[in-house]
Amino acid sequence: MFWRFFSFIACQILGGLAGWYAASFTQAPTSGLVGILAGVVLAGVGWFLLDTSRGAHLLRWLRVGDASEAAMRTGLWGELSDRVRRLIRSREQMTIESQNRLHDFLLALQASPNGVMLLDARGQIEWLNQTAASHFGLDVQRDLRQHLGNLVRDPGFASYFASHDYRGELTMPGRDNTPERPVRLSVHLHPYGAGRLLLLSSDITAVEQAEAMRRDFVANVSHEIRTPLTVLAGFVETLQTLALNDQERARYLDLMAQQAGRMQTLVNDLLTLSRLEGSPPPGASEGISMPTLMRQLEQDARALSAVLNPAADHLHNLVFDSSLTGDIVGAPNELISAMSNLISNAIRYTPSGGEITVRTRLLPDDRAEFSVQDSGPGIAPEHLPRLTERFYRVDRSRSRDTGGTGLGLAIVKHVAQRHGAELKIESTLGKGSVFRIIFPASRVRPFGVGHDPIAGPVGPTH
Ligand code: ADP
């Protein structure tokens, strides 16, 4: 400010001196004073014009100027332009930082596994992430500024949206929902700011399916246990109330033992399943010798065939073909359980006299196959995909009559999966079925002789 004042006064003095000097060339007595005055006025106007042009330059720079360079360097205008430039740059810096923060924030919301949508006070979409777009079938660009109520037409959502009571969440069908492939969404609106809404959505299809499966499972287990329990309670009552002779009493006790056995088998299968689900996959330190196992399976199969067909003239025609001489690496108990489940099914569902072939072989690609083929009733194609579900039965009464629990194939599938193996089922109605477990090469020791046959460590011993 001092320099501005100083430059103005200096200009005036110089103008006055110049005027006085110019007047000294004239003869008039008052010309010196007039010259000084004229010089002062002219110098003032000049200073003012120069100053105004610097101010106009600064104004132009402010309108279109580049904030990286000050408009001028000296004087009051220079300082002003420098301060304005710094202010602009610090504001620009702040804007860039807040834009970066907003960008990072939106990226985080974009990465969220849940759908996120921001609605303004009129219910129009301000922003949405890709997950929300796919949940509701929207487009992240095209549908901005659209009223959400016009885009999501589900009646449940429409009444929830219009209710303005967002304390609870809404469960509604997702965009891709079909009767064959249900998709369920959980949607919750949260008011914030001045009438704005935050919408959070999540895909709860898997959770709902798991919950439905859990309910079905509990209902199935209760039903399976209740049936033999009811029969057992009936027999107990009969024994308590009726005077029975020894023969009748023995018959009733036999039937009671059968029912108790049925419950025991069911509980054992349930425990096996829960053990399979809860334990880590079997390692490579154990295994089982297939020729030895096949001998044991054959003995058990012949015994079961005899038990199930006590009055039959001829039992099943059982063929055991063990061309795999090595080991299968894995948990022996699980492998025995899976293989004997398949053999027991074949014997239970194939009428007496039928043919059952159990085979092990090494495939050309070093995988190993265990297969059970029967000439039983076969299974219609529509049942095949569901056979390994717990408690799924094609022939309920045949399964029960022969002591089935409906869990056998679920156990087989679990064991196969835990060993990296595949369970393949082929069946022709009226002709028979083939159940195969195909073990990966990593689970096969083709020449694994010389170890404890059933549960010993795998590998040659010297
Ligand atoms: P279950 O204890 O009832 O035998 P599984 O899980 O072992 O239960 O088998 C499921 C259903 O698959 C059985 O109820 C039966 O209807 C059908 N099934 C299994 N194996 C055979 C087979 N070898 N032949 C015909 N049907 C079979």
PDB file of C-alpha atoms in Angstrom, residues 107-397:
ATOM      1  CA  LEU A 107     -14.931 -47.683  -5.569  1.00  0.00           C
ATOM      2  CA  ALA A 108     -15.307 -49.214  -2.096  1.00  0.00           C
ATOM      3  CA  LEU A 109     -19.100 -49.176  -2.447  1.00  0.00           C
ATOM      4  CA  GLN A 110     -18.722 -50.644  -5.924  1.00  0.00           C
ATOM      5  CA  ALA A 111     -16.680 -53.506  -4.461  1.00  0.00           C
ATOM      6  CA  SER A 112     -19.329 -54.227  -1.844  1.00  0.00           C
ATOM      7  CA  PRO A 113     -20.968 -57.663  -2.224  1.00  0.00           C
ATOM      8  CA  ASN A 114     -24.254 -55.946  -1.381  1.00  0.00           C
ATOM      9  CA  GLY A 115     -26.268 -53.685  -3.629  1.00  0.00           C
ATOM     10  CA  VAL A 116     -25.975 -49.982  -2.683  1.00  0.00           C
ATOM     11  CA  MET A 117     -28.190 -47.234  -4.121  1.00  0.00           C
ATOM     12  CA  LEU A 118     -28.523 -43.550  -3.190  1.00  0.00           C
ATOM     13  CA  LEU A 119     -31.890 -41.874  -3.759  1.00  0.00           C
ATOM     14  CA  ASP A 120     -32.613 -38.143  -3.566  1.00  0.00           C
ATOM     15  CA  ALA A 121     -35.570 -36.623  -1.706  1.00  0.00           C
ATOM     16  CA  ARG A 122     -37.844 -37.303  -4.712  1.00  0.00           C
ATOM     17  CA  GLY A 123     -36.923 -40.981  -4.864  1.00  0.00           C
ATOM     18  CA  GLN A 124     -34.741 -40.540  -7.957  1.00  0.00           C
ATOM     19  CA  ILE A 125     -31.559 -42.572  -8.304  1.00  0.00           C
ATOM     20  CA  GLU A 126     -28.432 -40.514  -7.652  1.00  0.00           C
ATOM     21  CA  TRP A 127     -25.939 -43.369  -7.723  1.00  0.00           C
ATOM     22  CA  LEU A 128     -25.972 -47.169  -7.638  1.00  0.00           C
ATOM     23  CA  ASN A 129     -23.332 -49.867  -7.705  1.00  0.00           C
ATOM     24  CA  GLN A 130     -23.183 -52.706 -10.210  1.00  0.00           C
ATOM     25  CA  THR A 131     -24.538 -55.230  -7.687  1.00  0.00           C
ATOM     26  CA  ALA A 132     -27.669 -53.142  -7.063  1.00  0.00           C
ATOM     27  CA  ALA A 133     -28.060 -52.734 -10.828  1.00  0.00           C
ATOM     28  CA  SER A 134     -27.991 -56.503 -11.374  1.00  0.00           C
ATOM     29  CA  HIS A 135     -30.285 -57.154  -8.386  1.00  0.00           C
ATOM     30  CA  PHE A 136     -32.981 -54.879  -9.842  1.00  0.00           C
ATOM     31  CA  GLY A 137     -32.167 -55.183 -13.552  1.00  0.00           C
ATOM     32  CA  LEU A 138     -31.070 -51.521 -13.843  1.00  0.00           C
ATOM     33  CA  ASP A 139     -28.342 -49.753 -15.787  1.00  0.00           C
ATOM     34  CA  VAL A 140     -25.780 -47.775 -13.758  1.00  0.00           C
ATOM     35  CA  GLN A 141     -25.659 -44.948 -16.323  1.00  0.00           C
ATOM     36  CA  ARG A 142     -28.986 -44.941 -18.146  1.00  0.00           C
ATOM     37  CA  ASP A 143     -31.166 -45.152 -15.053  1.00  0.00           C
ATOM     38  CA  LEU A 144     -29.572 -42.280 -13.092  1.00  0.00           C
ATOM     39  CA  ARG A 145     -32.124 -39.567 -12.206  1.00  0.00           C
ATOM     40  CA  GLN A 146     -34.992 -42.031 -12.825  1.00  0.00           C
ATOM     41  CA  HIS A 147     -37.612 -42.529 -10.134  1.00  0.00           C
ATOM     42  CA  LEU A 148     -36.955 -45.931  -8.533  1.00  0.00           C
ATOM     43  CA  GLY A 149     -40.681 -46.590  -8.124  1.00  0.00           C
ATOM     44  CA  ASN A 150     -41.055 -46.425 -11.933  1.00  0.00           C
ATOM     45  CA  LEU A 151     -38.261 -48.932 -12.497  1.00  0.00           C
ATOM     46  CA  VAL A 152     -38.941 -51.593  -9.851  1.00  0.00           C
ATOM     47  CA  ARG A 153     -42.491 -52.795 -10.335  1.00  0.00           C
ATOM     48  CA  ASP A 154     -42.674 -55.600  -7.773  1.00  0.00           C
ATOM     49  CA  PRO A 155     -45.905 -54.959  -5.761  1.00  0.00           C
ATOM     50  CA  GLY A 156     -44.217 -55.823  -2.442  1.00  0.00           C
ATOM     51  CA  PHE A 157     -41.446 -53.331  -3.145  1.00  0.00           C
ATOM     52  CA  ALA A 158     -43.901 -50.667  -4.355  1.00  0.00           C
ATOM     53  CA  SER A 159     -45.877 -50.753  -1.111  1.00  0.00           C
ATOM     54  CA  TYR A 160     -42.695 -50.877   1.025  1.00  0.00           C
ATOM     55  CA  PHE A 161     -41.260 -47.892  -0.886  1.00  0.00           C
ATOM     56  CA  ALA A 162     -44.483 -45.907  -0.564  1.00  0.00           C
ATOM     57  CA  SER A 163     -45.038 -46.755   3.121  1.00  0.00           C
ATOM     58  CA  HIS A 164     -42.181 -44.520   4.385  1.00  0.00           C
ATOM     59  CA  ASP A 165     -41.853 -46.963   7.257  1.00  0.00           C
ATOM     60  CA  TYR A 166     -38.409 -48.430   6.710  1.00  0.00           C
ATOM     61  CA  ARG A 167     -37.755 -49.953  10.120  1.00  0.00           C
ATOM     62  CA  GLY A 168     -37.842 -53.500   8.787  1.00  0.00           C
ATOM     63  CA  GLU A 169     -36.418 -55.044   5.635  1.00  0.00           C
ATOM     64  CA  LEU A 170     -38.276 -56.494   2.694  1.00  0.00           C
ATOM     65  CA  THR A 171     -37.773 -59.903   1.101  1.00  0.00           C
ATOM     66  CA  MET A 172     -38.654 -59.869  -2.585  1.00  0.00           C
ATOM     67  CA  PRO A 173     -37.944 -61.815  -5.783  1.00  0.00           C
ATOM     68  CA  GLY A 174     -34.826 -60.746  -7.692  1.00  0.00           C
ATOM     69  CA  ARG A 175     -34.843 -59.746 -11.335  1.00  0.00           C
ATOM     70  CA  ASP A 176     -33.796 -63.189 -12.620  1.00  0.00           C
ATOM     71  CA  ASN A 177     -36.278 -65.029 -10.428  1.00  0.00           C
ATOM     72  CA  THR A 178     -37.951 -68.012 -12.131  1.00  0.00           C
ATOM     73  CA  PRO A 179     -39.861 -70.935 -10.620  1.00  0.00           C
ATOM     74  CA  GLU A 180     -36.974 -73.247 -11.613  1.00  0.00           C
ATOM     75  CA  ARG A 181     -34.239 -70.924 -10.335  1.00  0.00           C
ATOM     76  CA  PRO A 182     -35.635 -68.790  -7.524  1.00  0.00           C
ATOM     77  CA  VAL A 183     -33.701 -65.626  -6.659  1.00  0.00           C
ATOM     78  CA  ARG A 184     -34.570 -63.889  -3.394  1.00  0.00           C
ATOM     79  CA  LEU A 185     -33.415 -60.447  -2.334  1.00  0.00           C
ATOM     80  CA  SER A 186     -33.372 -58.766   1.033  1.00  0.00           C
ATOM     81  CA  VAL A 187     -33.927 -55.003   0.611  1.00  0.00           C
ATOM     82  CA  HIS A 188     -33.640 -52.353   3.312  1.00  0.00           C
ATOM     83  CA  LEU A 189     -34.129 -48.588   2.916  1.00  0.00           C
ATOM     84  CA  HIS A 190     -32.380 -46.254   5.377  1.00  0.00           C
ATOM     85  CA  PRO A 191     -33.383 -42.548   5.486  1.00  0.00           C
ATOM     86  CA  TYR A 192     -30.486 -40.052   5.757  1.00  0.00           C
ATOM     87  CA  GLY A 193     -29.803 -36.351   5.135  1.00  0.00           C
ATOM     88  CA  ALA A 194     -32.714 -34.188   4.018  1.00  0.00           C
ATOM     89  CA  GLY A 195     -35.243 -36.810   2.939  1.00  0.00           C
ATOM     90  CA  ARG A 196     -32.706 -38.933   1.075  1.00  0.00           C
ATOM     91  CA  LEU A 197     -32.633 -42.723   1.134  1.00  0.00           C
ATOM     92  CA  LEU A 198     -29.873 -45.303   1.180  1.00  0.00           C
ATOM     93  CA  LEU A 199     -30.990 -48.631  -0.279  1.00  0.00           C
ATOM     94  CA  LEU A 200     -29.062 -51.789   0.635  1.00  0.00           C
ATOM     95  CA  SER A 201     -29.876 -55.066  -1.085  1.00  0.00           C
ATOM     96  CA  SER A 202     -28.416 -58.553  -0.737  1.00  0.00           C
ATOM     97  CA  ASP A 203     -28.970 -61.873  -2.469  1.00  0.00           C
ATOM     98  CA  ILE A 204     -30.316 -64.251   0.171  1.00  0.00           C
ATOM     99  CA  THR A 205     -31.191 -67.127  -2.185  1.00  0.00           C
ATOM    100  CA  ALA A 206     -28.476 -69.403  -0.789  1.00  0.00           C
ATOM    101  CA  VAL A 207     -29.366 -68.509   2.823  1.00  0.00           C
ATOM    102  CA  GLU A 208     -33.055 -69.222   2.200  1.00  0.00           C
ATOM    103  CA  GLN A 209     -32.242 -72.473   0.440  1.00  0.00           C
ATOM    104  CA  ALA A 210     -29.961 -73.540   3.295  1.00  0.00           C
ATOM    105  CA  GLU A 211     -32.681 -72.657   5.779  1.00  0.00           C
ATOM    106  CA  ALA A 212     -35.260 -74.642   3.774  1.00  0.00           C
ATOM    107  CA  MET A 213     -32.861 -77.587   3.592  1.00  0.00           C
ATOM    108  CA  ARG A 214     -32.299 -77.425   7.334  1.00  0.00           C
ATOM    109  CA  ARG A 215     -36.061 -77.393   7.959  1.00  0.00           C
ATOM    110  CA  ASP A 216     -36.576 -80.315   5.562  1.00  0.00           C
ATOM    111  CA  PHE A 217     -33.731 -82.203   7.175  1.00  0.00           C
ATOM    112  CA  VAL A 218     -35.099 -81.787  10.701  1.00  0.00           C
ATOM    113  CA  ALA A 219     -38.602 -82.743   9.477  1.00  0.00           C
ATOM    114  CA  ASN A 220     -37.204 -85.815   7.674  1.00  0.00           C
ATOM    115  CA  VAL A 221     -35.120 -86.981  10.627  1.00  0.00           C
ATOM    116  CA  SER A 222     -38.086 -86.528  12.989  1.00  0.00           C
ATOM    117  CA  HIS A 223     -40.309 -88.451  10.606  1.00  0.00           C
ATOM    118  CA  GLU A 224     -37.790 -91.266  10.142  1.00  0.00           C
ATOM    119  CA  ILE A 225     -37.357 -91.666  13.897  1.00  0.00           C
ATOM    120  CA  ARG A 226     -41.030 -91.268  14.722  1.00  0.00           C
ATOM    121  CA  THR A 227     -42.135 -94.188  12.545  1.00  0.00           C
ATOM    122  CA  PRO A 228     -40.093 -96.943  14.248  1.00  0.00           C
ATOM    123  CA  LEU A 229     -40.663 -95.281  17.640  1.00  0.00           C
ATOM    124  CA  THR A 230     -44.438 -95.451  17.168  1.00  0.00           C
ATOM    125  CA  VAL A 231     -44.240 -99.103  16.178  1.00  0.00           C
ATOM    126  CA  LEU A 232     -41.938 -99.842  19.113  1.00  0.00           C
ATOM    127  CA  ALA A 233     -44.279 -98.049  21.565  1.00  0.00           C
ATOM    128  CA  GLY A 234     -47.208-100.082  20.155  1.00  0.00           C
ATOM    129  CA  PHE A 235     -45.389-103.355  20.790  1.00  0.00           C
ATOM    130  CA  VAL A 236     -44.406-102.287  24.302  1.00  0.00           C
ATOM    131  CA  GLU A 237     -48.043-101.503  25.044  1.00  0.00           C
ATOM    132  CA  THR A 238     -49.127-104.861  23.619  1.00  0.00           C
ATOM    133  CA  LEU A 239     -46.596-106.667  25.781  1.00  0.00           C
ATOM    134  CA  GLN A 240     -47.756-104.727  28.828  1.00  0.00           C
ATOM    135  CA  THR A 241     -51.489-105.205  28.334  1.00  0.00           C
ATOM    136  CA  LEU A 242     -51.948-108.582  26.670  1.00  0.00           C
ATOM    137  CA  ALA A 243     -51.196-111.945  28.178  1.00  0.00           C
ATOM    138  CA  LEU A 244     -49.066-113.522  25.440  1.00  0.00           C
ATOM    139  CA  ASN A 245     -47.654-116.971  25.212  1.00  0.00           C
ATOM    140  CA  ASP A 246     -43.899-117.465  24.865  1.00  0.00           C
ATOM    141  CA  GLN A 247     -44.000-117.830  21.091  1.00  0.00           C
ATOM    142  CA  GLU A 248     -45.986-114.617  20.584  1.00  0.00           C
ATOM    143  CA  ARG A 249     -43.800-112.775  23.064  1.00  0.00           C
ATOM    144  CA  ALA A 250     -40.657-113.899  21.196  1.00  0.00           C
ATOM    145  CA  ARG A 251     -42.161-112.750  17.884  1.00  0.00           C
ATOM    146  CA  TYR A 252     -43.009-109.316  19.299  1.00  0.00           C
ATOM    147  CA  LEU A 253     -39.571-108.959  20.802  1.00  0.00           C
ATOM    148  CA  ASP A 254     -38.080-109.828  17.412  1.00  0.00           C
ATOM    149  CA  LEU A 255     -40.138-107.119  15.728  1.00  0.00           C
ATOM    150  CA  MET A 256     -39.161-104.645  18.441  1.00  0.00           C
ATOM    151  CA  ALA A 257     -35.505-105.473  17.937  1.00  0.00           C
ATOM    152  CA  GLN A 258     -35.969-104.838  14.197  1.00  0.00           C
ATOM    153  CA  GLN A 259     -37.400-101.363  14.841  1.00  0.00           C
ATOM    154  CA  ALA A 260     -34.682-100.550  17.363  1.00  0.00           C
ATOM    155  CA  GLY A 261     -32.119-101.708  14.798  1.00  0.00           C
ATOM    156  CA  ARG A 262     -33.679 -99.418  12.206  1.00  0.00           C
ATOM    157  CA  MET A 263     -33.333 -96.422  14.501  1.00  0.00           C
ATOM    158  CA  GLN A 264     -29.776 -97.402  15.289  1.00  0.00           C
ATOM    159  CA  THR A 265     -28.885 -97.608  11.590  1.00  0.00           C
ATOM    160  CA  LEU A 266     -30.448 -94.209  11.004  1.00  0.00           C
ATOM    161  CA  VAL A 267     -28.548 -92.603  13.869  1.00  0.00           C
ATOM    162  CA  ASN A 268     -25.312 -94.257  12.692  1.00  0.00           C
ATOM    163  CA  ASP A 269     -25.817 -92.936   9.147  1.00  0.00           C
ATOM    164  CA  LEU A 270     -26.565 -89.449  10.496  1.00  0.00           C
ATOM    165  CA  LEU A 271     -23.417 -89.539  12.612  1.00  0.00           C
ATOM    166  CA  THR A 272     -21.389 -90.739   9.616  1.00  0.00           C
ATOM    167  CA  LEU A 273     -22.716 -87.871   7.508  1.00  0.00           C
ATOM    168  CA  SER A 274     -21.997 -85.257  10.154  1.00  0.00           C
ATOM    169  CA  ARG A 275     -18.467 -86.662  10.637  1.00  0.00           C
ATOM    170  CA  LEU A 276     -17.897 -86.490   6.876  1.00  0.00           C
ATOM    171  CA  GLU A 277     -19.064 -82.883   6.763  1.00  0.00           C
ATOM    172  CA  GLY A 278     -17.095 -81.754   9.782  1.00  0.00           C
ATOM    173  CA  SER A 279     -13.682 -83.325   9.245  1.00  0.00           C
ATOM    174  CA  PRO A 280     -10.844 -82.324   6.909  1.00  0.00           C
ATOM    175  CA  PRO A 281     -10.382 -84.374   3.700  1.00  0.00           C
ATOM    176  CA  PRO A 282      -8.416 -87.597   4.189  1.00  0.00           C
ATOM    177  CA  GLY A 283      -4.682 -87.282   3.675  1.00  0.00           C
ATOM    178  CA  ALA A 284      -2.268 -89.519   1.806  1.00  0.00           C
ATOM    179  CA  SER A 285      -0.884 -91.377   4.809  1.00  0.00           C
ATOM    180  CA  GLU A 286      -3.553 -94.079   4.858  1.00  0.00           C
ATOM    181  CA  GLY A 287      -5.088 -96.340   2.274  1.00  0.00           C
ATOM    182  CA  ILE A 288      -6.677 -99.628   1.559  1.00  0.00           C
ATOM    183  CA  SER A 289      -5.643-102.649  -0.502  1.00  0.00           C
ATOM    184  CA  MET A 290      -8.339-103.230  -3.072  1.00  0.00           C
ATOM    185  CA  PRO A 291      -7.951-107.046  -3.497  1.00  0.00           C
ATOM    186  CA  THR A 292      -8.283-107.545   0.267  1.00  0.00           C
ATOM    187  CA  LEU A 293     -11.173-105.144   0.493  1.00  0.00           C
ATOM    188  CA  MET A 294     -12.949-106.887  -2.402  1.00  0.00           C
ATOM    189  CA  ARG A 295     -12.692-110.221  -0.565  1.00  0.00           C
ATOM    190  CA  GLN A 296     -14.265-108.679   2.523  1.00  0.00           C
ATOM    191  CA  LEU A 297     -16.989-106.948   0.485  1.00  0.00           C
ATOM    192  CA  GLU A 298     -17.804-110.257  -1.246  1.00  0.00           C
ATOM    193  CA  GLN A 299     -18.224-112.068   2.064  1.00  0.00           C
ATOM    194  CA  ASP A 300     -20.505-109.322   3.401  1.00  0.00           C
ATOM    195  CA  ALA A 301     -22.501-109.236   0.159  1.00  0.00           C
ATOM    196  CA  ARG A 302     -23.179-112.987   0.183  1.00  0.00           C
ATOM    197  CA  ALA A 303     -24.235-112.797   3.837  1.00  0.00           C
ATOM    198  CA  LEU A 304     -26.610-109.880   3.139  1.00  0.00           C
ATOM    199  CA  SER A 305     -28.110-111.606   0.108  1.00  0.00           C
ATOM    200  CA  ALA A 306     -28.803-114.663   2.269  1.00  0.00           C
ATOM    201  CA  VAL A 307     -30.386-112.588   5.049  1.00  0.00           C
ATOM    202  CA  LEU A 308     -32.638-110.666   2.659  1.00  0.00           C
ATOM    203  CA  ASN A 309     -33.772-113.735   0.742  1.00  0.00           C
ATOM    204  CA  PRO A 310     -34.162-116.414   3.416  1.00  0.00           C
ATOM    205  CA  ALA A 311     -36.776-118.354   1.498  1.00  0.00           C
ATOM    206  CA  ALA A 312     -35.305-117.934  -1.988  1.00  0.00           C
ATOM    207  CA  ASP A 313     -34.248-121.058  -3.891  1.00  0.00           C
ATOM    208  CA  HIS A 314     -31.304-119.268  -5.365  1.00  0.00           C
ATOM    209  CA  LEU A 315     -29.718-116.090  -4.062  1.00  0.00           C
ATOM    210  CA  HIS A 316     -28.289-113.280  -6.186  1.00  0.00           C
ATOM    211  CA  ASN A 317     -25.724-114.199  -8.752  1.00  0.00           C
ATOM    212  CA  LEU A 318     -22.796-112.217  -7.326  1.00  0.00           C
ATOM    213  CA  VAL A 319     -19.658-111.679  -9.417  1.00  0.00           C
ATOM    214  CA  PHE A 320     -16.605-109.958  -7.962  1.00  0.00           C
ATOM    215  CA  ASP A 321     -13.952-108.981 -10.486  1.00  0.00           C
ATOM    216  CA  SER A 322     -10.914-107.395  -8.901  1.00  0.00           C
ATOM    217  CA  SER A 323      -8.428-106.444 -11.588  1.00  0.00           C
ATOM    218  CA  LEU A 324      -7.000-103.500  -9.632  1.00  0.00           C
ATOM    219  CA  THR A 325      -4.214-104.999  -7.560  1.00  0.00           C
ATOM    220  CA  GLY A 326      -3.056-101.805  -5.875  1.00  0.00           C
ATOM    221  CA  ASP A 327      -4.334 -99.478  -3.208  1.00  0.00           C
ATOM    222  CA  ILE A 328      -6.741 -96.601  -2.996  1.00  0.00           C
ATOM    223  CA  VAL A 329      -5.249 -93.815  -0.889  1.00  0.00           C
ATOM    224  CA  GLY A 330      -7.632 -92.315   1.622  1.00  0.00           C
ATOM    225  CA  ALA A 331      -9.642 -93.001   4.755  1.00  0.00           C
ATOM    226  CA  PRO A 332     -10.260 -96.804   4.891  1.00  0.00           C
ATOM    227  CA  ASN A 333     -13.456 -96.551   6.963  1.00  0.00           C
ATOM    228  CA  GLU A 334     -14.987 -94.050   4.560  1.00  0.00           C
ATOM    229  CA  LEU A 335     -14.011 -96.070   1.486  1.00  0.00           C
ATOM    230  CA  ILE A 336     -15.435 -99.291   2.971  1.00  0.00           C
ATOM    231  CA  SER A 337     -18.631 -97.462   3.941  1.00  0.00           C
ATOM    232  CA  ALA A 338     -19.128 -95.981   0.447  1.00  0.00           C
ATOM    233  CA  MET A 339     -18.405 -99.186  -1.448  1.00  0.00           C
ATOM    234  CA  SER A 340     -20.500-101.413   0.796  1.00  0.00           C
ATOM    235  CA  ASN A 341     -23.393 -98.919   0.563  1.00  0.00           C
ATOM    236  CA  LEU A 342     -23.432 -99.338  -3.230  1.00  0.00           C
ATOM    237  CA  ILE A 343     -23.263-103.152  -2.973  1.00  0.00           C
ATOM    238  CA  SER A 344     -25.952-103.273  -0.284  1.00  0.00           C
ATOM    239  CA  ASN A 345     -28.243-101.093  -2.473  1.00  0.00           C
ATOM    240  CA  ALA A 346     -27.740-103.420  -5.443  1.00  0.00           C
ATOM    241  CA  ILE A 347     -28.605-106.470  -3.300  1.00  0.00           C
ATOM    242  CA  ARG A 348     -31.572-104.790  -1.613  1.00  0.00           C
ATOM    243  CA  TYR A 349     -33.176-103.467  -4.802  1.00  0.00           C
ATOM    244  CA  THR A 350     -32.417-106.412  -7.121  1.00  0.00           C
ATOM    245  CA  PRO A 351     -34.877-109.301  -6.813  1.00  0.00           C
ATOM    246  CA  SER A 352     -33.413-112.669  -5.812  1.00  0.00           C
ATOM    247  CA  GLY A 353     -31.810-114.517  -8.681  1.00  0.00           C
ATOM    248  CA  GLY A 354     -30.711-111.218 -10.219  1.00  0.00           C
ATOM    249  CA  GLU A 355     -27.158-110.541 -11.315  1.00  0.00           C
ATOM    250  CA  ILE A 356     -24.778-108.197  -9.495  1.00  0.00           C
ATOM    251  CA  THR A 357     -21.237-107.504 -10.683  1.00  0.00           C
ATOM    252  CA  VAL A 358     -18.746-105.631  -8.556  1.00  0.00           C
ATOM    253  CA  ARG A 359     -15.604-104.607 -10.399  1.00  0.00           C
ATOM    254  CA  THR A 360     -12.407-102.643  -9.752  1.00  0.00           C
ATOM    255  CA  ARG A 361     -10.072-101.693 -12.564  1.00  0.00           C
ATOM    256  CA  LEU A 362      -7.348 -99.308 -13.522  1.00  0.00           C
ATOM    257  CA  LEU A 363      -8.391 -96.957 -16.331  1.00  0.00           C
ATOM    258  CA  PRO A 364      -5.985 -96.117 -19.209  1.00  0.00           C
ATOM    259  CA  ASP A 365      -5.386 -92.637 -17.733  1.00  0.00           C
ATOM    260  CA  ASP A 366      -4.291 -94.142 -14.370  1.00  0.00           C
ATOM    261  CA  ARG A 367      -7.548 -93.372 -12.640  1.00  0.00           C
ATOM    262  CA  ALA A 368      -9.247 -96.254 -10.835  1.00  0.00           C
ATOM    263  CA  GLU A 369     -12.865 -97.315 -11.111  1.00  0.00           C
ATOM    264  CA  PHE A 370     -14.993 -99.153  -8.579  1.00  0.00           C
ATOM    265  CA  SER A 371     -18.347-100.144 -10.095  1.00  0.00           C
ATOM    266  CA  VAL A 372     -21.458-102.025  -9.006  1.00  0.00           C
ATOM    267  CA  GLN A 373     -23.769-103.203 -11.772  1.00  0.00           C
ATOM    268  CA  ASP A 374     -27.114-104.842 -11.096  1.00  0.00           C
ATOM    269  CA  SER A 375     -29.978-106.289 -13.112  1.00  0.00           C
ATOM    270  CA  GLY A 376     -32.531-104.746 -10.758  1.00  0.00           C
ATOM    271  CA  PRO A 377     -35.543-102.521 -11.447  1.00  0.00           C
ATOM    272  CA  GLY A 378     -33.479 -99.557 -12.677  1.00  0.00           C
ATOM    273  CA  ILE A 379     -34.236 -95.917 -11.933  1.00  0.00           C
ATOM    274  CA  ALA A 380     -36.245 -93.504 -14.108  1.00  0.00           C
ATOM    275  CA  PRO A 381     -34.098 -90.630 -15.493  1.00  0.00           C
ATOM    276  CA  GLU A 382     -36.023 -87.913 -13.623  1.00  0.00           C
ATOM    277  CA  HIS A 383     -34.883 -89.370 -10.280  1.00  0.00           C
ATOM    278  CA  LEU A 384     -31.183 -89.633 -11.126  1.00  0.00           C
ATOM    279  CA  PRO A 385     -30.159 -86.024 -10.335  1.00  0.00           C
ATOM    280  CA  ARG A 386     -31.789 -86.206  -6.899  1.00  0.00           C
ATOM    281  CA  LEU A 387     -30.643 -89.673  -5.775  1.00  0.00           C
ATOM    282  CA  THR A 388     -27.791 -88.353  -3.632  1.00  0.00           C
ATOM    283  CA  GLU A 389     -30.016 -85.932  -1.697  1.00  0.00           C
ATOM    284  CA  ARG A 390     -30.568 -86.940   1.888  1.00  0.00           C
ATOM    285  CA  PHE A 391     -33.708 -89.026   2.400  1.00  0.00           C
ATOM    286  CA  TYR A 392     -34.536 -89.025  -1.322  1.00  0.00           C
ATOM    287  CA  ARG A 393     -36.013 -92.373  -2.268  1.00  0.00           C
ATOM    288  CA  VAL A 394     -37.534 -93.619  -5.475  1.00  0.00           C
ATOM    289  CA  ASP A 395     -39.293 -96.549  -3.875  1.00  0.00           C
ATOM    290  CA  ARG A 396     -40.025 -95.553  -0.298  1.00  0.00           C
ATOM    291  CA  SER A 397     -41.562 -98.802   0.880  1.00  0.00           C
TER     292      SER A 397
END
